[in-house]
XYZ file of C-alpha atoms in Angstrom:
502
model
C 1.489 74.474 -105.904
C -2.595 74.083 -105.517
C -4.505 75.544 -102.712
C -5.511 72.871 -99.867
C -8.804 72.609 -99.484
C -11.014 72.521 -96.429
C -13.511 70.412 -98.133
C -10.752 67.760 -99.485
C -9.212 67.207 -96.088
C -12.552 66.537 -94.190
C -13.684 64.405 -96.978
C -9.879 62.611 -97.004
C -10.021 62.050 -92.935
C -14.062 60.575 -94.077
C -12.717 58.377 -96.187
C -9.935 56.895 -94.690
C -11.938 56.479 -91.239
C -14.374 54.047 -93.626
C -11.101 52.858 -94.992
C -9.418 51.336 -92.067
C -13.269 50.516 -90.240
C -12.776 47.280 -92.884
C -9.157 46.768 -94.683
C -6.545 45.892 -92.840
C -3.142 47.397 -93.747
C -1.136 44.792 -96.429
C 1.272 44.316 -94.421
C -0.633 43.291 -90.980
C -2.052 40.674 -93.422
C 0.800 39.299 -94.469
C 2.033 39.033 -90.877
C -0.965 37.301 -89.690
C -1.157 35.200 -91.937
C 3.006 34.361 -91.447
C 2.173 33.790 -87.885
C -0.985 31.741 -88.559
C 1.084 29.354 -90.821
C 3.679 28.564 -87.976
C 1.633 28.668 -84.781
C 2.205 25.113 -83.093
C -0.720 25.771 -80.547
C -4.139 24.352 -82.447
C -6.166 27.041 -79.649
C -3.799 29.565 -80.620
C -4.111 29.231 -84.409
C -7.919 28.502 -84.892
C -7.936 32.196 -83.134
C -5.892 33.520 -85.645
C -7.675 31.564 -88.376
C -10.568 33.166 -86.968
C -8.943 36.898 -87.158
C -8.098 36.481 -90.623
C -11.558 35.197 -92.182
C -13.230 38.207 -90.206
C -10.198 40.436 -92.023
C -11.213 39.022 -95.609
C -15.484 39.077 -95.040
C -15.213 42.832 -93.261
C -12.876 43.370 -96.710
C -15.700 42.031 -99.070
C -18.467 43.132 -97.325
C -17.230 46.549 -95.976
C -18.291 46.261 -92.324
C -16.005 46.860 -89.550
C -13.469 44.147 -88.150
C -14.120 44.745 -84.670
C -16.856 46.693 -82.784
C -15.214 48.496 -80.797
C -14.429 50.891 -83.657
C -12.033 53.194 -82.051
C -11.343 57.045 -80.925
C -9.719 58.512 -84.166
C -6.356 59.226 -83.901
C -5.644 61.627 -85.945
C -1.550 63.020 -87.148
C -1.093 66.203 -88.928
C 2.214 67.191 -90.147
C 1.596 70.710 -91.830
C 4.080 71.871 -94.430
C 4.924 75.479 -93.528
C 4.562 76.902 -97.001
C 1.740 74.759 -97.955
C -1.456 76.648 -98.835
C -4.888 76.648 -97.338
C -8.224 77.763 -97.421
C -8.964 76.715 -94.258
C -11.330 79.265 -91.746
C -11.647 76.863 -89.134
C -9.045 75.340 -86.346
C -7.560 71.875 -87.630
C -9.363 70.424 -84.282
C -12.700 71.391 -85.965
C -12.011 70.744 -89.129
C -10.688 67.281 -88.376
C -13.645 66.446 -86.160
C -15.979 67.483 -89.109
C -14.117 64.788 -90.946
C -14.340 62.124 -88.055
C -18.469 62.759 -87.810
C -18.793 62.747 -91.459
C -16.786 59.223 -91.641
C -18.685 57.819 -88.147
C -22.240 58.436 -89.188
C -21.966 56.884 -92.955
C -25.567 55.266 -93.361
C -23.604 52.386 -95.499
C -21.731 51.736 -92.674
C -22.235 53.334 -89.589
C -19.289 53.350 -86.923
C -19.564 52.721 -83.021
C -19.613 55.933 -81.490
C -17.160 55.326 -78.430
C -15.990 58.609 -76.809
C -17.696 60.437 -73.742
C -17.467 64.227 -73.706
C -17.354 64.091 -70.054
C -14.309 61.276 -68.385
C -15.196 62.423 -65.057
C -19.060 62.708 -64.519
C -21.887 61.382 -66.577
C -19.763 60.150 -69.439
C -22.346 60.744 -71.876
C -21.404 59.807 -75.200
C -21.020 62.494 -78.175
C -23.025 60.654 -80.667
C -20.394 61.154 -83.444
C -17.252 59.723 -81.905
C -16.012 63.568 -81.524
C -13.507 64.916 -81.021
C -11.219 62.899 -82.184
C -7.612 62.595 -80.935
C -5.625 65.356 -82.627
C -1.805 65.490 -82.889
C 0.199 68.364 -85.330
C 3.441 69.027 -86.635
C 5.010 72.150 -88.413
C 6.687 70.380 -90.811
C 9.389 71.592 -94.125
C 7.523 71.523 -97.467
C 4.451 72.298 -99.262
C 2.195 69.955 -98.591
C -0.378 68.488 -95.297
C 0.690 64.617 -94.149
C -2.380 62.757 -92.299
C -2.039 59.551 -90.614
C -5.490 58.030 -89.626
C -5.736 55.359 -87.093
C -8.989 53.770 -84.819
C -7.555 52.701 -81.848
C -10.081 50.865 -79.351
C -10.164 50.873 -75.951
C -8.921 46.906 -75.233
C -5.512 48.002 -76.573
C -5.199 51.592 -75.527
C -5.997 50.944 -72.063
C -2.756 48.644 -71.815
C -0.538 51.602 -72.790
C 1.920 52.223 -70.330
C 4.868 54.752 -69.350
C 7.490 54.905 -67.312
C 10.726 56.820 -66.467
C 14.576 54.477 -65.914
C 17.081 55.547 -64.992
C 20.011 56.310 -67.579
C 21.593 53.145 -66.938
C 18.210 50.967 -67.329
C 17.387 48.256 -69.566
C 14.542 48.897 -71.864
C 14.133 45.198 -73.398
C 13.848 44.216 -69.538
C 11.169 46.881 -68.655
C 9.239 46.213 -71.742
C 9.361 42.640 -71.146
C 8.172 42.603 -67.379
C 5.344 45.144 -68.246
C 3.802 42.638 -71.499
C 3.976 39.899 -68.789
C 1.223 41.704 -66.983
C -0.920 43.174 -69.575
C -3.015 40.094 -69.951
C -4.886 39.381 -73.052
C -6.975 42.471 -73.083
C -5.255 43.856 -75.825
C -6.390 41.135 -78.245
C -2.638 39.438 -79.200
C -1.158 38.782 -81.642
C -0.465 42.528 -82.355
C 1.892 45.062 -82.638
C 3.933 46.781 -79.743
C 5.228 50.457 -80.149
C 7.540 52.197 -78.070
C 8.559 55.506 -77.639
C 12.202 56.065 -75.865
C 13.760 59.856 -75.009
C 12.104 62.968 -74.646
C 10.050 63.404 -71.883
C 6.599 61.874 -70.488
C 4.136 62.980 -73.263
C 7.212 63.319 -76.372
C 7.600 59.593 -75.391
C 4.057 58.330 -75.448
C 3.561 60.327 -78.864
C 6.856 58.796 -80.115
C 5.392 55.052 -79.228
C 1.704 56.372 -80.531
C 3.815 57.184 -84.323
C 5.461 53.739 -84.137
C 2.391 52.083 -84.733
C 1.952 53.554 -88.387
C 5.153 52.751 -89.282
C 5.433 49.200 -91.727
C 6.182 45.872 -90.828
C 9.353 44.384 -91.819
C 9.963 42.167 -88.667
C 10.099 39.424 -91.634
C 12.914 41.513 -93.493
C 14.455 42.188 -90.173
C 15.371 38.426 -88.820
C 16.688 37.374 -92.572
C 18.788 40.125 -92.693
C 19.557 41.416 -88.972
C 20.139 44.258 -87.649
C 22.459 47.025 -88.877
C 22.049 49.612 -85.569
C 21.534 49.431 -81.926
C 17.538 50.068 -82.388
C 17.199 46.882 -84.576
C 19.180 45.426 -82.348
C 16.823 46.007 -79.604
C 13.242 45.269 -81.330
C 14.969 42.060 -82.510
C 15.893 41.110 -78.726
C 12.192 42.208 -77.286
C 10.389 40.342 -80.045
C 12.085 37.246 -79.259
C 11.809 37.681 -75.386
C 7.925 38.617 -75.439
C 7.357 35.812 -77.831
C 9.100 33.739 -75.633
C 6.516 34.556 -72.638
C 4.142 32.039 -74.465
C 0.889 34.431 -74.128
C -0.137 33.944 -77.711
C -3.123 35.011 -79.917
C -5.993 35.890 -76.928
C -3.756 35.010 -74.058
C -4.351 31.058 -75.126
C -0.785 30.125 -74.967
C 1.659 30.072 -78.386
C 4.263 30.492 -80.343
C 3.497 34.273 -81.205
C 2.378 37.423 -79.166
C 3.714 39.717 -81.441
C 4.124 40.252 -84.984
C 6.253 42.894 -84.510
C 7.930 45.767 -82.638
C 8.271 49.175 -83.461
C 10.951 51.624 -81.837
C 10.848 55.093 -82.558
C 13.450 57.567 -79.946
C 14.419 61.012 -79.484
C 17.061 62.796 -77.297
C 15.893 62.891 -73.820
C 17.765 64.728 -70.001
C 20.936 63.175 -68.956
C 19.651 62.013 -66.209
C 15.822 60.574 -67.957
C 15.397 57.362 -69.927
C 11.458 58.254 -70.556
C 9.906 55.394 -72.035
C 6.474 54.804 -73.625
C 4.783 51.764 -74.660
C 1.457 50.913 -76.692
C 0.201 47.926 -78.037
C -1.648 47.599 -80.948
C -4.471 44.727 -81.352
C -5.284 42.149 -83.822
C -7.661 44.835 -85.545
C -4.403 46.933 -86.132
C -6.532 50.316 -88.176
C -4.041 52.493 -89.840
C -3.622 54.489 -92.926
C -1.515 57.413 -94.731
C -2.382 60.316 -97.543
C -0.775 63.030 -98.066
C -2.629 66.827 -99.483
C -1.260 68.652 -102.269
C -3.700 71.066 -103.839
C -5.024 68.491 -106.358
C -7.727 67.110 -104.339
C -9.085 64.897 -101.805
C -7.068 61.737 -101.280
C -7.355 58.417 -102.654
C -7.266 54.929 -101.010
C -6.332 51.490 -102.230
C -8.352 48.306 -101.363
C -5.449 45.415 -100.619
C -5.821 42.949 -102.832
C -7.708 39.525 -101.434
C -5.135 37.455 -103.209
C -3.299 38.310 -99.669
C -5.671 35.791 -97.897
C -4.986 32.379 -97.163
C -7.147 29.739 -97.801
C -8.709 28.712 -94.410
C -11.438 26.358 -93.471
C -12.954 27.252 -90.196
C -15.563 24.300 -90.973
C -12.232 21.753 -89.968
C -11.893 23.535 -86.667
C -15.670 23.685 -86.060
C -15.630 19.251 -86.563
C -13.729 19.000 -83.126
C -15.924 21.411 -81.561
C -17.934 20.382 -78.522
C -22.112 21.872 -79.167
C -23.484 23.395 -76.111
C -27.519 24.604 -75.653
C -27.709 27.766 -73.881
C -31.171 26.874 -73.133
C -30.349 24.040 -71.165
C -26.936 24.757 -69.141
C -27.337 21.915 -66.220
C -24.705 21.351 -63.800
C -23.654 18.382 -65.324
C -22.879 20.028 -68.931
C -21.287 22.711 -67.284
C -18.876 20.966 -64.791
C -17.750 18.191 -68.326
C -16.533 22.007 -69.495
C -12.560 21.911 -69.507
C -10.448 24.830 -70.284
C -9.410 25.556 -73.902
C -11.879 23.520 -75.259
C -13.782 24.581 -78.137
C -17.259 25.033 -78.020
C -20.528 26.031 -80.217
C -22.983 27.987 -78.714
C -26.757 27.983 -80.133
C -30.263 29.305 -78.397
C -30.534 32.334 -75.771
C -27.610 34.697 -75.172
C -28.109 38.130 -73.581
C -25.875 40.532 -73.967
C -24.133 43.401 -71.502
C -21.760 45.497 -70.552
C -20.549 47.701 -67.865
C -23.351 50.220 -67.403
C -25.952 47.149 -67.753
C -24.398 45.351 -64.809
C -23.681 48.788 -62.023
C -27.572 49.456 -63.389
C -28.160 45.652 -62.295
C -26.284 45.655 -59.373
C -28.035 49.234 -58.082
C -31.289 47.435 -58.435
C -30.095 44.270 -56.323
C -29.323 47.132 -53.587
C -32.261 48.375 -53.987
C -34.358 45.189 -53.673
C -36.553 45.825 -57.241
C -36.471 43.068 -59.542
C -34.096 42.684 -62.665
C -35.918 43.172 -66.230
C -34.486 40.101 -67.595
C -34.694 36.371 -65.468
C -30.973 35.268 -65.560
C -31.330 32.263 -63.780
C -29.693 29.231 -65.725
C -28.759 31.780 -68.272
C -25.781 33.057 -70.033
C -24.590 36.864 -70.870
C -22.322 38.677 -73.338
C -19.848 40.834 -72.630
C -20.745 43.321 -76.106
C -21.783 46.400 -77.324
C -22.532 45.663 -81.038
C -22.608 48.244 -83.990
C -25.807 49.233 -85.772
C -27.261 46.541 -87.914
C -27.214 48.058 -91.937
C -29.677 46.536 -94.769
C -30.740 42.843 -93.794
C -28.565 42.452 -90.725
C -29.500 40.573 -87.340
C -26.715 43.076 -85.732
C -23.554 44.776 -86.624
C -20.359 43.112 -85.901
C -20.279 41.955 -82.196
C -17.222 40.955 -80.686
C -16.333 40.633 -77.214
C -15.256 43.340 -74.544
C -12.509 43.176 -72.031
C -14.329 41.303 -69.009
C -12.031 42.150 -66.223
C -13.915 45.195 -66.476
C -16.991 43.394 -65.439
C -15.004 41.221 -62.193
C -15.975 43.380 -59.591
C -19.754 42.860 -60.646
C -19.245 38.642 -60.791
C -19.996 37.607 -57.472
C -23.199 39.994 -57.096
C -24.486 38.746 -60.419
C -23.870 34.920 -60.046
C -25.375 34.867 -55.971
C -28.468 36.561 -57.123
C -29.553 35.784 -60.877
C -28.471 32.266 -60.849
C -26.488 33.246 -64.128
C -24.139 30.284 -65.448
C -21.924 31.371 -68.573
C -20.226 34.671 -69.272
C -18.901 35.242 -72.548
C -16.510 37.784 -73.083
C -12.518 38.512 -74.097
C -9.344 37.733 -72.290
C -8.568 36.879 -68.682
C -10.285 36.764 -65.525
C -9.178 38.264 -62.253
C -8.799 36.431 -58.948
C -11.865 38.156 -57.817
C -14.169 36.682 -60.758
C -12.243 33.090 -60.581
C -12.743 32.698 -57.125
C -16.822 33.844 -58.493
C -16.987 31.473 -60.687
C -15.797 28.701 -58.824
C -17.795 29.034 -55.828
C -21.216 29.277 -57.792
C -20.129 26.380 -60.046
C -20.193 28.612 -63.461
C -18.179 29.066 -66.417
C -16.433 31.599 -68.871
C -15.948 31.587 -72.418
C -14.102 33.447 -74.956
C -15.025 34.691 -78.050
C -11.992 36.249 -80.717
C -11.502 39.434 -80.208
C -10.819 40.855 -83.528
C -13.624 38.624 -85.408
C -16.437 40.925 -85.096
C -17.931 40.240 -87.946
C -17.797 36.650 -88.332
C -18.973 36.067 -84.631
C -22.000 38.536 -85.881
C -22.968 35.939 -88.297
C -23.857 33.550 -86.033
C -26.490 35.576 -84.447
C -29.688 35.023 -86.077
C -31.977 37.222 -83.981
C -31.934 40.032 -81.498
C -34.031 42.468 -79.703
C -33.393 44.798 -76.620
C -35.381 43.685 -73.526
C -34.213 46.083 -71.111
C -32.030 49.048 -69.888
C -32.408 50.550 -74.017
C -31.458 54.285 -72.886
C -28.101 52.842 -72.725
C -27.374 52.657 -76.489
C -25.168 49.652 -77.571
C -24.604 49.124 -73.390
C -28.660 47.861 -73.616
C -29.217 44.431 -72.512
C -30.570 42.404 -75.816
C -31.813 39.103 -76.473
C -29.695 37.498 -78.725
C -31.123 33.865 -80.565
C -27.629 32.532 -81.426
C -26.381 29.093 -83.685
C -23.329 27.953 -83.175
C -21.517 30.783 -82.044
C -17.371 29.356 -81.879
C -16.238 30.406 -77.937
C -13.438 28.856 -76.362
C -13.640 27.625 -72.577
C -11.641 29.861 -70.697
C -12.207 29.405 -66.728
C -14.182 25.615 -66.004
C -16.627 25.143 -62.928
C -13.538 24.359 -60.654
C -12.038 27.623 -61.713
C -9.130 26.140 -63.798
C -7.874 29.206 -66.251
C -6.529 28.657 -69.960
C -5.102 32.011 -69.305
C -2.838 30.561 -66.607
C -2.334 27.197 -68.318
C -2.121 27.961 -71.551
C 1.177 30.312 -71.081
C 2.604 28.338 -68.802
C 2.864 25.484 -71.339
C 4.220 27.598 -74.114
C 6.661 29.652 -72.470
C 10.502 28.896 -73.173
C 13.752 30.006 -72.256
C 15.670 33.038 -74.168
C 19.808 33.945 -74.082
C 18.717 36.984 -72.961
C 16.641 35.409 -69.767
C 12.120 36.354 -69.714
């Protein structure tokens, strides 16, 4: 039995952070591309077309699939006679292996976590600490399990406690229902059932990592009560009709994980978390004989897509000329390509905006007849325009709408997911419109930006308002000049009835 060394598991947690930034696990591949093949919904499935041509160029190129590349999540399960020659904590040591795998000049990583959640948030820099989890474990030997998890997804993690006699499918069910499209469907949902509070959010946290078989599952059904139960909530959550971004489909989820654990006699604790359609995950194991090792998935995997067929039907749309007219022919879930000005920002950018409004001092940037992106890019590497930028959550910027349309004249958002009632009713009364972009496609939506440069507000990092020169940048219509939603449509349409009632 080797000695474990310090060195090999920062450089192992390093490694695999690069890892996962751009391959997606086999298996997620295969499932995508499973669900891609039988999606009836043409929205739905240029979406997931979309997903899996960003998987395959982040995979060739080694950039990351999505932006928003994740707090690490990092799983330790220590063998108790396994040998070290560790001198610091396993918190340090792992967060030497999370900066070291963040700040890689080849491919630098979005650094997303704040030291401080309740003041000035300021951001570490590194993407430390990262989110540490250990187990004393039988053997000889250290387990890791590495996973980015952004915030679209983990912010739709949910918990709650039923009583003994509760339904878990039914809970699980009602609670997807409301989660929107912010976690970037089609994905993977993992719940956590026993214990107590935090046991069962760590138990639905594990499920993630575990493999896909939902395939092997439905050919050969289930042998126990738990495969029993992910077969009944994968057909019932399907059955909502969300589908891939919340368009309205055939699938929502490519599969559901179930992990338990003995819980009170009088608690059913249960945990859920969903994972999104840039699903980062990925295993080594220590053993004295050095760092770990990590296995590109083969491209054979892929399926051949042409996104140019999808991009025919598409409707072309100047940003530099948005009149009323152009805008109100907009109709939801129609495809569009964008080309000339986009600016781009985020939460900070629009408070910052908003407190100048207040304040009666002029924005930096004229918005008027303009349109803005919901993004916070990564760092550009070697002869890129920008790292991969894909869309944030825009509910997040709803409470901001009405402010921002009234006084800047703006007339397109483009962002990811649903919009609130608040933002709808926005939009409608100032006669503007909201787009989507895929979240998930990162890369590929990168590629059709062909310039950029910050114009304002630069102190806030990737939350800087830039000037993006865009060419036809693929965007769905999500919410028209009338305030019509896909979101709300698209569903509707695609939802059908189970045996075991949705």
């Amino acid at each position: 039995m080797g000695v474990i060394r310090e060195s090999d598991m920062i450089e192992s947690i390093a490694e695999a952070l690069q890892y996962i930034s751009y391959y997606h696990p086999a298996d997620f591949i295969g499932a995508m591309t499973s669900a891609w093949e039988r999606e009836e919904n043409p929205g739905a499935k240029a979406a997931m077309a979309q997903i899996l041509v960003n998987s395959r160029m982040c995979a060739m190129g080694r950039r990351p699939i999505c932006q928003d590349t994740g707090a690490a999540n990092i799983h330790v399960k220590v063998g108790v006679q396994a040998k070290t020659d560790f001198s610091r904590s396993l918190q340090e040591i792992c967060d030497e292996g999370t900066r070291q795998g963040y700040q890689r000049d080849t491919n630098p990583l979005r650094a997303s976590v704040v030291v401080d959640p309740f003041g000035a948030r300021k951001n570490s820099g590194d993407n430390t600490p990262c989110m540490l989890t250990v187990e004393m474990v039988a053997g000889d030997t250290i387990e890791v399990e590495v996973a980015a998890k952004g915030g679209g997804s983990e912010n739709k993690s949910k918990f709650t406690t039923l009583n003994p006699s509760g339904n878990v499918a039914d809970w699980v069910v009602q609670t997807v229902e409301t989660l929107g499209a912010g976690w970037c469907p089609p994905g993977v949902l993992g719940i956590g059932v026993g214990g107590n509070a935090d046991k069962a959010m760590a138990l639905a946290k594990q499920a993630l990592s575990e493999p896909l078989d939902m395939a092997d599952l439905l050919r050969r059904g289930p042998s126990d009560k738990t495969e029993e139960l992910r077969l009944e909530i994968y057909d019932r959550v399907n059955a909502l009709g969300i589908g891939a971004q919340g368009l309205g489909g055939v699938t929502t989820v490519l599969d559901v994980k179930i992990k338990s654990f003995p819980t009170h006699a009088a608690s059913l604790p249960v945990g859920l978390i969903p994972n999104c359609a840039a699903t980062r995950h990925v295993h080594f194991t220590l053993d004295g004989s050095g760092a770990a090792e990590f296995t590109p998935p083969s491209m054979d995997l892929y399926p051949d897509i042409l996104l140019d067929a999808a991009g025919a039907q598409a409707t072309r749309l100047n940003l530099d000329d948005l009149n009323d007219s152009a805008l109100a022919a907009l109709e939801p879930g129609q495809t569009l390509l964008l080309s000339g000005t986009l600016y781009t920002g985020r939460d900070a950018a629009h408070k910052r905006m908003v407190d100048m409004l207040d304040k009666g001092e002029p924005l930096p940037v004229d918005l008027k007849g303009k349109a803005i992106y919901y993004v916070g890019p990564v760092d550009a590497v070697g002869d890129e325009v920008i790292g991969p930028a894909g869309p944030t959550t825009s509910t997040r910027m709803d409470k901001f709408t009405d402010r921002i349309l009234g006084d800047t004249g703006l007339k397109v958002m483009v962002g990811k997911a649903e919009r609130g009632p608040v933002a709808i009713e926005a939009i409608a009364k100032h006669k503007a419109a909201y787009l989507i972009a895929v979240g998930g496609a990162a890369y590929l939506v990168s590629k059709a930006i062909k310039a950029a440069k910050p114009v304002a507000f630069q102190d806030l990092g990737m939350e800087a308002i830039y000037e993006l020169k865009v060419e036809d940048m693929p965007v769905t219509v999500a919410v028209d000049t009338k305030g019509n939603s896909i979101h709300q449509s698209g569903p509707a349409k695609w939802r059908r009835a189970t045996a075991a009632g949705s």
